[in-house]
PDB file of C-alpha atoms in Angstrom:
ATOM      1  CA  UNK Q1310       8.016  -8.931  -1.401  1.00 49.00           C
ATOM      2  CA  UNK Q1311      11.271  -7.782  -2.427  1.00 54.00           C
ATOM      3  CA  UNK Q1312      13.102  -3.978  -1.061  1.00 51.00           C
ATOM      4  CA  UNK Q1313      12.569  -2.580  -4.272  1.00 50.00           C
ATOM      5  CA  UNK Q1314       8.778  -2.971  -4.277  1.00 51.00           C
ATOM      6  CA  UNK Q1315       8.655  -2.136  -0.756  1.00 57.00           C
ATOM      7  CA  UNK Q1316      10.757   0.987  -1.275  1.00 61.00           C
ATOM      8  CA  UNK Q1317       7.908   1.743  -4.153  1.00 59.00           C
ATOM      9  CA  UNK Q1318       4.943   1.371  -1.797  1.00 70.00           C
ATOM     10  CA  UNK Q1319       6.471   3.556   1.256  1.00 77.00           C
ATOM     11  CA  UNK Q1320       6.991   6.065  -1.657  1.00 80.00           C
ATOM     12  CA  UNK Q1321       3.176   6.309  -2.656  1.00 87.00           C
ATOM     13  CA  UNK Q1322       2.032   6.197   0.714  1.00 79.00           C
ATOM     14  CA  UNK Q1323       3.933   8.783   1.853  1.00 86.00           C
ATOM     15  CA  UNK Q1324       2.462  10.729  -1.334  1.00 91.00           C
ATOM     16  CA  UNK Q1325      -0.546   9.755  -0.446  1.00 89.00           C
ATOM     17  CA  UNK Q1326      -0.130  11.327   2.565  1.00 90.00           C
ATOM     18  CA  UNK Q1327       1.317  14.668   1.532  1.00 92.00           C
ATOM     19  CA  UNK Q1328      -1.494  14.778  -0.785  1.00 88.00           C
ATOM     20  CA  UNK Q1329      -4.151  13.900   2.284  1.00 91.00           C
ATOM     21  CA  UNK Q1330      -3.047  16.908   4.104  1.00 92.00           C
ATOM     22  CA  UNK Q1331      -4.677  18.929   1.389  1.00 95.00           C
ATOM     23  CA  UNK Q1332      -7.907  18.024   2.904  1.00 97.00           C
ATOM     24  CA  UNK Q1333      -9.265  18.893   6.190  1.00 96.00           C
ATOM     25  CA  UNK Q1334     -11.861  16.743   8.290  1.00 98.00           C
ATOM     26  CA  UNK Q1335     -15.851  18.600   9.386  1.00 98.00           C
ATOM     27  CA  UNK Q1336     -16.514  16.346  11.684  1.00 98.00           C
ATOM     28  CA  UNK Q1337     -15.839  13.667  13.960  1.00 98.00           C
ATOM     29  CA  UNK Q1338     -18.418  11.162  14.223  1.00 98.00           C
ATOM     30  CA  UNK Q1339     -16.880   8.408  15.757  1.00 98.00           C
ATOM     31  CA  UNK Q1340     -15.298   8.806  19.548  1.00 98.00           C
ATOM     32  CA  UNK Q1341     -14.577   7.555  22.625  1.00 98.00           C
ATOM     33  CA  UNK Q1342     -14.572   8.568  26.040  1.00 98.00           C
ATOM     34  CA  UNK Q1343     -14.325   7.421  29.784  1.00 98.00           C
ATOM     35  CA  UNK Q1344     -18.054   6.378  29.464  1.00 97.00           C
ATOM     36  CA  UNK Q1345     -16.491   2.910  28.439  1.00 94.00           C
ATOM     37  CA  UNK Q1346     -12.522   2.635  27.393  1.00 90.00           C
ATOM     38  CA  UNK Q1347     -11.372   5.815  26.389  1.00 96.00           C
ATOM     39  CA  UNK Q1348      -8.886   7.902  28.602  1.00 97.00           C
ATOM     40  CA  UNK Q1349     -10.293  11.293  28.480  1.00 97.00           C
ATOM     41  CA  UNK Q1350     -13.713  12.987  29.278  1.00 98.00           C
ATOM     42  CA  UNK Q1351     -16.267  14.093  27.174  1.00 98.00           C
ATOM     43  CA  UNK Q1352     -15.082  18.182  27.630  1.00 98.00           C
ATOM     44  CA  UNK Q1353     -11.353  16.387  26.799  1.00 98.00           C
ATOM     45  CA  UNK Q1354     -12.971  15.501  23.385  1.00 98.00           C
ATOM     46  CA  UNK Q1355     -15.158  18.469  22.592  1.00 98.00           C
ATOM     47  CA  UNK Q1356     -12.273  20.531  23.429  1.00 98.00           C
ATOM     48  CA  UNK Q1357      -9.959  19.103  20.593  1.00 98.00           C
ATOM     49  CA  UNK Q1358     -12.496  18.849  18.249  1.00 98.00           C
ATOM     50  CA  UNK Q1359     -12.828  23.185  19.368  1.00 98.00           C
ATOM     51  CA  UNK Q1360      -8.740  23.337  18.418  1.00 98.00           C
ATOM     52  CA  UNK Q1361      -8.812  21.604  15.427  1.00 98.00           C
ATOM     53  CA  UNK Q1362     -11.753  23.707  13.855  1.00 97.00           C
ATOM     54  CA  UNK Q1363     -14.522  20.848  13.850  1.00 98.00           C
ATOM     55  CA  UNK Q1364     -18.143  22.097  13.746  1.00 98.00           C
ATOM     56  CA  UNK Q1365     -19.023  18.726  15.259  1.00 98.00           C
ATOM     57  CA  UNK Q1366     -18.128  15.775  17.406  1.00 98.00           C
ATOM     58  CA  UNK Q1367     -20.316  12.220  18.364  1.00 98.00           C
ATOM     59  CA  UNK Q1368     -19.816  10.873  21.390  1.00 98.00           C
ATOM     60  CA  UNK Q1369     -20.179   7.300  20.556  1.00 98.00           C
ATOM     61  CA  UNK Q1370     -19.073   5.043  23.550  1.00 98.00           C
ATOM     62  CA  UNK Q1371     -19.627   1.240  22.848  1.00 97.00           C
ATOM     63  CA  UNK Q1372     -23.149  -0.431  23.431  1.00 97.00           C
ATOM     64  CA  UNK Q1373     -24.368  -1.656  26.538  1.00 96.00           C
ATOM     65  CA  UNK Q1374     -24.234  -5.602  25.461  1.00 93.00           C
ATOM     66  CA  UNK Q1375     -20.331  -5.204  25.957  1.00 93.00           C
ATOM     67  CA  UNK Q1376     -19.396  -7.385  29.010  1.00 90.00           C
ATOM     68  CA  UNK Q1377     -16.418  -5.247  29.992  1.00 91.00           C
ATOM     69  CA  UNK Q1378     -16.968  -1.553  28.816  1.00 92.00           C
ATOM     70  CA  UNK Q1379     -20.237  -1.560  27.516  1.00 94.00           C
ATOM     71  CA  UNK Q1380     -21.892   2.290  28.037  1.00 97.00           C
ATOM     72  CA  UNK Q1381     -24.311   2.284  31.221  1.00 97.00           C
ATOM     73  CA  UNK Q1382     -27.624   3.424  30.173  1.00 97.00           C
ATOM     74  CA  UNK Q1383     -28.709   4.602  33.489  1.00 97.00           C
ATOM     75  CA  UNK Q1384     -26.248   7.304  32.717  1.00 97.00           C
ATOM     76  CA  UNK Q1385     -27.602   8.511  29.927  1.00 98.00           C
ATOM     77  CA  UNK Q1386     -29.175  11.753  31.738  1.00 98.00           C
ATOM     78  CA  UNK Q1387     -25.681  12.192  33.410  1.00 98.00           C
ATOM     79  CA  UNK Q1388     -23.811  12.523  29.931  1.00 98.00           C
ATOM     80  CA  UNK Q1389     -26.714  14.672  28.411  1.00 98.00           C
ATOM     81  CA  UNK Q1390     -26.117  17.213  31.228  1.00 98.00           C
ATOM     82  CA  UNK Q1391     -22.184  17.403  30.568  1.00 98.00           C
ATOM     83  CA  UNK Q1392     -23.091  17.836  26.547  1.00 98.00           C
ATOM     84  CA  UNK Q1393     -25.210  20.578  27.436  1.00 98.00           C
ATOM     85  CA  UNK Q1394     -22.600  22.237  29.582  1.00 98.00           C
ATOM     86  CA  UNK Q1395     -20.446  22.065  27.035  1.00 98.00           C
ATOM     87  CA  UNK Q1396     -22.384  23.301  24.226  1.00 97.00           C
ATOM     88  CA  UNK Q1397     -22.726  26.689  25.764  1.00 97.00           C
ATOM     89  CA  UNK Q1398     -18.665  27.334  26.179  1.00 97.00           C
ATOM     90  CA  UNK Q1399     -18.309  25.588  22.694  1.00 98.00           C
ATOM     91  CA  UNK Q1400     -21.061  26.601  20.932  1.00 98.00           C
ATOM     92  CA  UNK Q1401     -18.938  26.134  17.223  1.00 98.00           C
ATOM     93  CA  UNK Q1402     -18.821  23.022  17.800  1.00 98.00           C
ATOM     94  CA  UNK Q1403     -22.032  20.695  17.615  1.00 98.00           C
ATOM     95  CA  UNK Q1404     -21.730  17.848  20.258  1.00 98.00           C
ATOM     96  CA  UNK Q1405     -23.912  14.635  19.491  1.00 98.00           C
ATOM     97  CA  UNK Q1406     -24.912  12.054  22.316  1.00 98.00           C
ATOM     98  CA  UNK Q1407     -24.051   8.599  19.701  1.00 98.00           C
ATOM     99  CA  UNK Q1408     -23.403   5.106  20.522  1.00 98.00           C
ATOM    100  CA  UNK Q1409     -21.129   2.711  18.608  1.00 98.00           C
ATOM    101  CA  UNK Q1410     -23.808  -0.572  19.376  1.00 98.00           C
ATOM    102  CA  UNK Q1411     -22.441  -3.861  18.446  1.00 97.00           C
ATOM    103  CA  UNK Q1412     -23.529  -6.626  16.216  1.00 97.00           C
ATOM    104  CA  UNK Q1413     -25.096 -10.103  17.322  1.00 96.00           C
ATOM    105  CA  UNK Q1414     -26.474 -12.902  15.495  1.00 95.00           C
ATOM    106  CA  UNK Q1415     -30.035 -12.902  17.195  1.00 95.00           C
ATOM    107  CA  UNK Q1416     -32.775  -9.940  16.951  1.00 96.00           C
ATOM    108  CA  UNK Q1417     -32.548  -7.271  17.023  1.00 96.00           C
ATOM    109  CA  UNK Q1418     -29.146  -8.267  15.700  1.00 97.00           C
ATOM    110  CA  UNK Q1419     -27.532  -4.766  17.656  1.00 98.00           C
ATOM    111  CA  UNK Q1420     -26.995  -4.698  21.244  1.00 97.00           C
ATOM    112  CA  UNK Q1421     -29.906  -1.973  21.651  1.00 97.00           C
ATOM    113  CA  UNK Q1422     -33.366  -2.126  21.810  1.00 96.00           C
ATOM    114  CA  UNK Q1423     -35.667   0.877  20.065  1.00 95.00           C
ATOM    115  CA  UNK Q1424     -36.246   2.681  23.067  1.00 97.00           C
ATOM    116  CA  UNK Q1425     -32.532   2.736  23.889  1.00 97.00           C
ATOM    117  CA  UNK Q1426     -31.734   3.846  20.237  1.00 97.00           C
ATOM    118  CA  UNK Q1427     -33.724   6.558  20.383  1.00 97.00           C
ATOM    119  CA  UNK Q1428     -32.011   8.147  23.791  1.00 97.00           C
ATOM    120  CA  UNK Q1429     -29.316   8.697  20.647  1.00 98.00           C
ATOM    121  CA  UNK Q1430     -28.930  11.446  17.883  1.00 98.00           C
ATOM    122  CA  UNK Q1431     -26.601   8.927  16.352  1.00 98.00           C
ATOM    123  CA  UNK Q1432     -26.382   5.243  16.344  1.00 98.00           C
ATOM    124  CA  UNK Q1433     -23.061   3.906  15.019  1.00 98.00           C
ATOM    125  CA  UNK Q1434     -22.669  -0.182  14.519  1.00 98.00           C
ATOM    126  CA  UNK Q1435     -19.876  -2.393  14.284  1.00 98.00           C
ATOM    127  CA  UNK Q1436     -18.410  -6.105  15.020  1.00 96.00           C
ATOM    128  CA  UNK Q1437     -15.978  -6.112  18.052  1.00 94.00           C
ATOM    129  CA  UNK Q1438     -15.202  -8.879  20.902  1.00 92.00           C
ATOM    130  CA  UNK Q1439     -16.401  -9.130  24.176  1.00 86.00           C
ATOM    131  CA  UNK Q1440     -19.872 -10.155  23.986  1.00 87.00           C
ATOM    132  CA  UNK Q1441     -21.932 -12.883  23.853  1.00 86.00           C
ATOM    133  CA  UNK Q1442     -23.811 -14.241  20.725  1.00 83.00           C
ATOM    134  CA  UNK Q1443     -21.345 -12.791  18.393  1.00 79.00           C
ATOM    135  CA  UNK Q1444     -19.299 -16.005  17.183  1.00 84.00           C
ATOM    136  CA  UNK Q1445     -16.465 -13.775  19.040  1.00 86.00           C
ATOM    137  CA  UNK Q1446     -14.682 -17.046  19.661  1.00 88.00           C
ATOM    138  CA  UNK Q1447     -13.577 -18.565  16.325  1.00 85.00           C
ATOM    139  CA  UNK Q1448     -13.659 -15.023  14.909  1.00 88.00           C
ATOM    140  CA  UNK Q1449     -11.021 -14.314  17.830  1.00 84.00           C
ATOM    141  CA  UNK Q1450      -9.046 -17.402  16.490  1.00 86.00           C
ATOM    142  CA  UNK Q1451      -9.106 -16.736  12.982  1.00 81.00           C
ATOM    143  CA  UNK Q1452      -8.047 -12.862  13.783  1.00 79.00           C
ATOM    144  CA  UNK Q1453      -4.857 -13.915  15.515  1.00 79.00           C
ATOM    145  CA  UNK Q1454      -3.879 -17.023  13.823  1.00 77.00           C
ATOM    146  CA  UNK Q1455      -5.487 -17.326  10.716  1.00 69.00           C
ATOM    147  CA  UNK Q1456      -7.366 -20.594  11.249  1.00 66.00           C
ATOM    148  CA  UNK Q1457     -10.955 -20.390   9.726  1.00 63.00           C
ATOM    149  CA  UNK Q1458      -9.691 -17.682   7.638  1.00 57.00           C
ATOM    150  CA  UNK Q1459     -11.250 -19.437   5.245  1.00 60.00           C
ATOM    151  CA  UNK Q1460     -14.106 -21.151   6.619  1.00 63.00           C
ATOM    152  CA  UNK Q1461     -16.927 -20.389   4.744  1.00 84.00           C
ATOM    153  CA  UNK Q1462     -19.733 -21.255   7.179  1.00 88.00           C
ATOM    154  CA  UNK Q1463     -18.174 -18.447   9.039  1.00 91.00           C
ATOM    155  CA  UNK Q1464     -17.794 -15.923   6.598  1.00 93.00           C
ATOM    156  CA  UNK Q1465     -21.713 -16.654   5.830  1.00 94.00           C
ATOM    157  CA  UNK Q1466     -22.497 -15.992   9.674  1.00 94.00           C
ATOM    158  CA  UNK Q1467     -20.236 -13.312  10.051  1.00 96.00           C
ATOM    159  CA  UNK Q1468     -22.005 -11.536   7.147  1.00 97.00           C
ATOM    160  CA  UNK Q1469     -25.579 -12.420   7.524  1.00 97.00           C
ATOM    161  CA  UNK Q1470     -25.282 -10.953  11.134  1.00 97.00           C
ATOM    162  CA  UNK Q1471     -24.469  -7.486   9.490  1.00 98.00           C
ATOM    163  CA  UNK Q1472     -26.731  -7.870   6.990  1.00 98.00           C
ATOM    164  CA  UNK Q1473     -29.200  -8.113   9.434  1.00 98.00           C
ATOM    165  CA  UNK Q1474     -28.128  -5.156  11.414  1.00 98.00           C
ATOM    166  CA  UNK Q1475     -28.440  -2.866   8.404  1.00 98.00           C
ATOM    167  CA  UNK Q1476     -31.818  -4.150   7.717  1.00 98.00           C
ATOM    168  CA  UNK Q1477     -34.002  -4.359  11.167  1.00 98.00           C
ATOM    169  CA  UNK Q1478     -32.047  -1.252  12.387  1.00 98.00           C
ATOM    170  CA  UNK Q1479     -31.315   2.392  11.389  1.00 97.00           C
ATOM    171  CA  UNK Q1480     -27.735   2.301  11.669  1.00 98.00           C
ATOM    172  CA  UNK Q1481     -26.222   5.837  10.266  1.00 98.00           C
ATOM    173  CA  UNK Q1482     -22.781   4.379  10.352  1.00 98.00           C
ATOM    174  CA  UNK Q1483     -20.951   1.132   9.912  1.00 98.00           C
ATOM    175  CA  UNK Q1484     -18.005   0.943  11.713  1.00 98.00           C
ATOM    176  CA  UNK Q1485     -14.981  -0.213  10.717  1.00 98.00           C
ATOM    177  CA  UNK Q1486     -16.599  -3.181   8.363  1.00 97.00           C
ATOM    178  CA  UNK Q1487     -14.575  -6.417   7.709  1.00 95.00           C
ATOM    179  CA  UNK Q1488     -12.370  -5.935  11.330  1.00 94.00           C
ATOM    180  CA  UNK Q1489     -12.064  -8.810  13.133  1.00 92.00           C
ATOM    181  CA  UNK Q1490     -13.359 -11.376  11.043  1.00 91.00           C
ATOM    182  CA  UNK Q1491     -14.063 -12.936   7.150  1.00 92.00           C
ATOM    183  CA  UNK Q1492     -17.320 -10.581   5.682  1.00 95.00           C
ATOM    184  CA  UNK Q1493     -17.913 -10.661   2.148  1.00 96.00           C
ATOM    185  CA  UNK Q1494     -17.815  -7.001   1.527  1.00 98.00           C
ATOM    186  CA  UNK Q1495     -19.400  -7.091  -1.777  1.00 98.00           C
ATOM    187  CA  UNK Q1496     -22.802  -8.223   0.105  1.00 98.00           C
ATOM    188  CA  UNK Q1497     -21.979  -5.615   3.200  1.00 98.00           C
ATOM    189  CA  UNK Q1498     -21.700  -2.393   0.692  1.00 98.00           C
ATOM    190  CA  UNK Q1499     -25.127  -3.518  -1.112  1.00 98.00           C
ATOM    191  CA  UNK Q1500     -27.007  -3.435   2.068  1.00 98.00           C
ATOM    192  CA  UNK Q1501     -25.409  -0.394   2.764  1.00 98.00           C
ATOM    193  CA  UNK Q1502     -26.311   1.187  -0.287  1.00 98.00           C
ATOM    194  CA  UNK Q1503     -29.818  -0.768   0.012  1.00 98.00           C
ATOM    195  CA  UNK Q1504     -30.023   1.293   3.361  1.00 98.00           C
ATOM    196  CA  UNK Q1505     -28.050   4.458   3.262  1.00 98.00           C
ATOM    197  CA  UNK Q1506     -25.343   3.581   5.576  1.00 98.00           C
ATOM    198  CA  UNK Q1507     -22.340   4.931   5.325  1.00 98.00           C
ATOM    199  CA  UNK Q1508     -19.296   3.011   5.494  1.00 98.00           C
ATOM    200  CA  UNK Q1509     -16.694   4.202   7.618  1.00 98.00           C
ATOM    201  CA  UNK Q1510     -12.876   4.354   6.736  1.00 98.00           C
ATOM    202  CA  UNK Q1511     -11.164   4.069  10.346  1.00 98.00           C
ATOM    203  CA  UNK Q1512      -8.577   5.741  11.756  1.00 96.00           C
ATOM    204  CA  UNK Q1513      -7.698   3.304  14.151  1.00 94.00           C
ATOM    205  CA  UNK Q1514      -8.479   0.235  12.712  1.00 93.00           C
ATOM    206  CA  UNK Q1515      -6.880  -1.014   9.041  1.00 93.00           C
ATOM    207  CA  UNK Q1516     -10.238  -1.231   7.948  1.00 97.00           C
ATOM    208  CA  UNK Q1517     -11.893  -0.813   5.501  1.00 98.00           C
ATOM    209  CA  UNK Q1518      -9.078  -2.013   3.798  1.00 97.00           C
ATOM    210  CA  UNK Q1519      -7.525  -0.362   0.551  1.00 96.00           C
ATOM    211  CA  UNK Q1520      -9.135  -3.288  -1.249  1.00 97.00           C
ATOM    212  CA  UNK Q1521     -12.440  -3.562   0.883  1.00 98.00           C
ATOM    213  CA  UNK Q1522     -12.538   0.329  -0.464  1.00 98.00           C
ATOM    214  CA  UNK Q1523     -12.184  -0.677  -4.043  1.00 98.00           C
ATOM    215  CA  UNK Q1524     -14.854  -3.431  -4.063  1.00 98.00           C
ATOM    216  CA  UNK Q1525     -17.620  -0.985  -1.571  1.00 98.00           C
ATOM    217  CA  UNK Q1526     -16.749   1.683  -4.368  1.00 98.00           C
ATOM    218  CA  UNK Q1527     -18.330  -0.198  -6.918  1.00 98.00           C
ATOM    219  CA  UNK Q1528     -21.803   0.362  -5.245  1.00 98.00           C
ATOM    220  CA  UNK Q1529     -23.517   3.144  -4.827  1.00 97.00           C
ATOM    221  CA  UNK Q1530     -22.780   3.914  -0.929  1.00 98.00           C
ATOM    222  CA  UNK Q1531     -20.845   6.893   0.946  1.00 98.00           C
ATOM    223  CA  UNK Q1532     -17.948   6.796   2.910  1.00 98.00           C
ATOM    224  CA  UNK Q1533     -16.941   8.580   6.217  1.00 98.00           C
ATOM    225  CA  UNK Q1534     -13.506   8.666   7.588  1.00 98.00           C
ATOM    226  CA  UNK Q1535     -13.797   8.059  11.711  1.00 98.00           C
ATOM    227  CA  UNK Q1536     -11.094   8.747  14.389  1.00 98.00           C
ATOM    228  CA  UNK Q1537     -12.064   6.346  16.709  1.00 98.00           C
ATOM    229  CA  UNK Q1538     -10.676   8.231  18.956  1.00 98.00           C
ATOM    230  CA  UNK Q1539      -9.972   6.540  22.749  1.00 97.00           C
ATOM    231  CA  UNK Q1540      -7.560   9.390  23.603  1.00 98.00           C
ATOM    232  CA  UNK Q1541      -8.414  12.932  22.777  1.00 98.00           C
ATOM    233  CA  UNK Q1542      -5.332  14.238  21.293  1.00 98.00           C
ATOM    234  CA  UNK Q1543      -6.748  11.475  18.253  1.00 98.00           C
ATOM    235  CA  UNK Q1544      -9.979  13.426  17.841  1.00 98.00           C
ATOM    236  CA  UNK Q1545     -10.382  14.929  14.327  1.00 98.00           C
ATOM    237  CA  UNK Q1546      -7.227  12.489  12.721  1.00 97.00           C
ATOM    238  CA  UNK Q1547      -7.931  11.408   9.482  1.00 97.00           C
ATOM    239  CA  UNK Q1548      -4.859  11.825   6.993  1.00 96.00           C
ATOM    240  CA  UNK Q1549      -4.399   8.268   7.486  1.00 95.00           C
ATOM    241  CA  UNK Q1550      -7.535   6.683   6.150  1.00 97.00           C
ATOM    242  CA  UNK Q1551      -7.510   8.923   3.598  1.00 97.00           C
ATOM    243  CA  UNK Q1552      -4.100   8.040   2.181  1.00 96.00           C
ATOM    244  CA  UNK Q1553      -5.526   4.725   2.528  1.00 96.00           C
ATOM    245  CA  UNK Q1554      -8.616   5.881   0.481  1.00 97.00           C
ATOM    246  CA  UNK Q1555      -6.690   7.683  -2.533  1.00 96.00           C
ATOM    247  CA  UNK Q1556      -4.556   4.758  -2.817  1.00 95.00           C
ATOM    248  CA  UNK Q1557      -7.297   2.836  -3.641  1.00 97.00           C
ATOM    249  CA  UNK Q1558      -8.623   5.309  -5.736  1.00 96.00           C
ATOM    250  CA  UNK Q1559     -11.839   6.369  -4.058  1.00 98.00           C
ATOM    251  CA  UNK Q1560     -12.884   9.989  -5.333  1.00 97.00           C
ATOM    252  CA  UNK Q1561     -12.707  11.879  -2.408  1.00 97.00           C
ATOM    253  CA  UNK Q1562     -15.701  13.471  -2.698  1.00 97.00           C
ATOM    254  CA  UNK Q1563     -17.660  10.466  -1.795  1.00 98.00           C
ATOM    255  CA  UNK Q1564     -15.850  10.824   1.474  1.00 98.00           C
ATOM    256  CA  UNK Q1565     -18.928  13.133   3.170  1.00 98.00           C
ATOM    257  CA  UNK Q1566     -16.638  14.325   6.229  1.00 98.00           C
ATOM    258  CA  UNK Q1567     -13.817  15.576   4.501  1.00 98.00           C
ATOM    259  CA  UNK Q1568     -13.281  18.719   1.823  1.00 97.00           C
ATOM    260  CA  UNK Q1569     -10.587  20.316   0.306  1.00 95.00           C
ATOM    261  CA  UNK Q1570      -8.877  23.244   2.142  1.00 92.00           C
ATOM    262  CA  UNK Q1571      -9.319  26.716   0.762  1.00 85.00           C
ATOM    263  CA  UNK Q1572      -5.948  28.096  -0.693  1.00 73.00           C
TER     264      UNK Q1572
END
């Protein structure tokens, strides 16, 4: 790529950009706390989601079937406590008890069974590392050096085992899709339209990508733009993703946690 193509694209994004902070984000659906990695505490979260004029925040610490910060179910009464603590001194603010669960290749294909799921208001689902029966090995390879990139058997895997998360599960949000490994998208954003999932544009993450936006846009799904937040000063970000969202050309009103600001 040569400077004066590179000195084209900085240009647009940073247009993009000026033109993102026209919007403002509802709600935050997709944050972390010291339940599993984050740094700060649940009131840490609900309290910048309070400043920055959110009428609601998920707290969606990762499933339990992570071996190294997985969220400990037996503390499920514990963190149901603080939310209702919290509700009273920030009662603008709606505070949801989520989960981000994460995807395996054997039933029920999310790291949660149905009586766990329904200790949630909100079950989010996405591919990460760090547990078993995920292929997190050669997906871990092909993520950092590009070998299987193209492998096709597991681009099949990788996909079927979403696939099969958005159909034996009621997942309300797909996190981050097409991190961390090959996924046909194409085959990702029918399910999710098959199943009225929305797809989730992440802060943190470079996915979905501006082209992984262009080829979920073709079908007839929702997006939501997600913090994934670990610190709490990165609750309620979004002007990011959607720079990354315009530039791809996604009408932003498909984008369900995001409007306009009044003038």
């Amino acid at each position: 790529m040569d400077k004066t193509h590179e000195t084209h694209e900085t240009a647009d994004m940073i247009r993009y950009l000026q033109m993102a902070d026209e919007y403002r984000m509802l709600y935050d659906y997709h944050t972390h706390t010291i339940y599993s990695h984050g740094k700060g505490t649940v009131e840490d979260n609900v309290r910048e989601a309070h400043g920055k004029g959110l009428s609601a925040i998920a707290i969606t610490d990762h499933g339990p079937g992570h071996l190294t910060y997985g969220f400990d179910m037996k503390k499920v009464n514990e963190i149901r406590a603080e939310i209702r603590r919290l509700q009273e001194i920030y009662p603008d603010v709606k505070v949801l008890l989520g989960i981000e669960a994460n995807t395996r290749r054997r039933a029920p294909y999310i790291d949660l069974t149905e009586e766990e799921k329904a200790e949630f208001d909100i079950v989010l689902a996405g591919y990460h590392f760090g547990l078993t029966g995920a292929g997190c090995v050669p997906n871990w390879i092909s993520s950092h050096t590009g070998l299987f990139g193209g492998d096709s058997t597991l681009k099949v895997k990788n996909t079927a085992m979403i696939l099969d998360a958005l159909y034996n599960n009621k997942i309300d949000v797909l996190t981050h899709p097409g991190d961390k490994g090959p996924f046909d998208m194409e085959d990702i954003a029918k399910a999710c339209a098959d199943t009225g999932t929305l797809m989730e544009i992440n802060m943190k993450h470079q996915h979905l990508t501006e082209e992984e936006i262009r080829i979920a846009a073709r079908y007839d799904v929702k997006f939501i733009i997600g913090s994934d937040a670990h610190v709490p000063q990165a609750v309620g970000t979004f002007q990011g993703s959607l720079a990354r969202a315009l530039a791809a050309g996604l009408d932003p009103d498909r984008i369900v946690n995001i409007e306009k600001k009044q003038k």
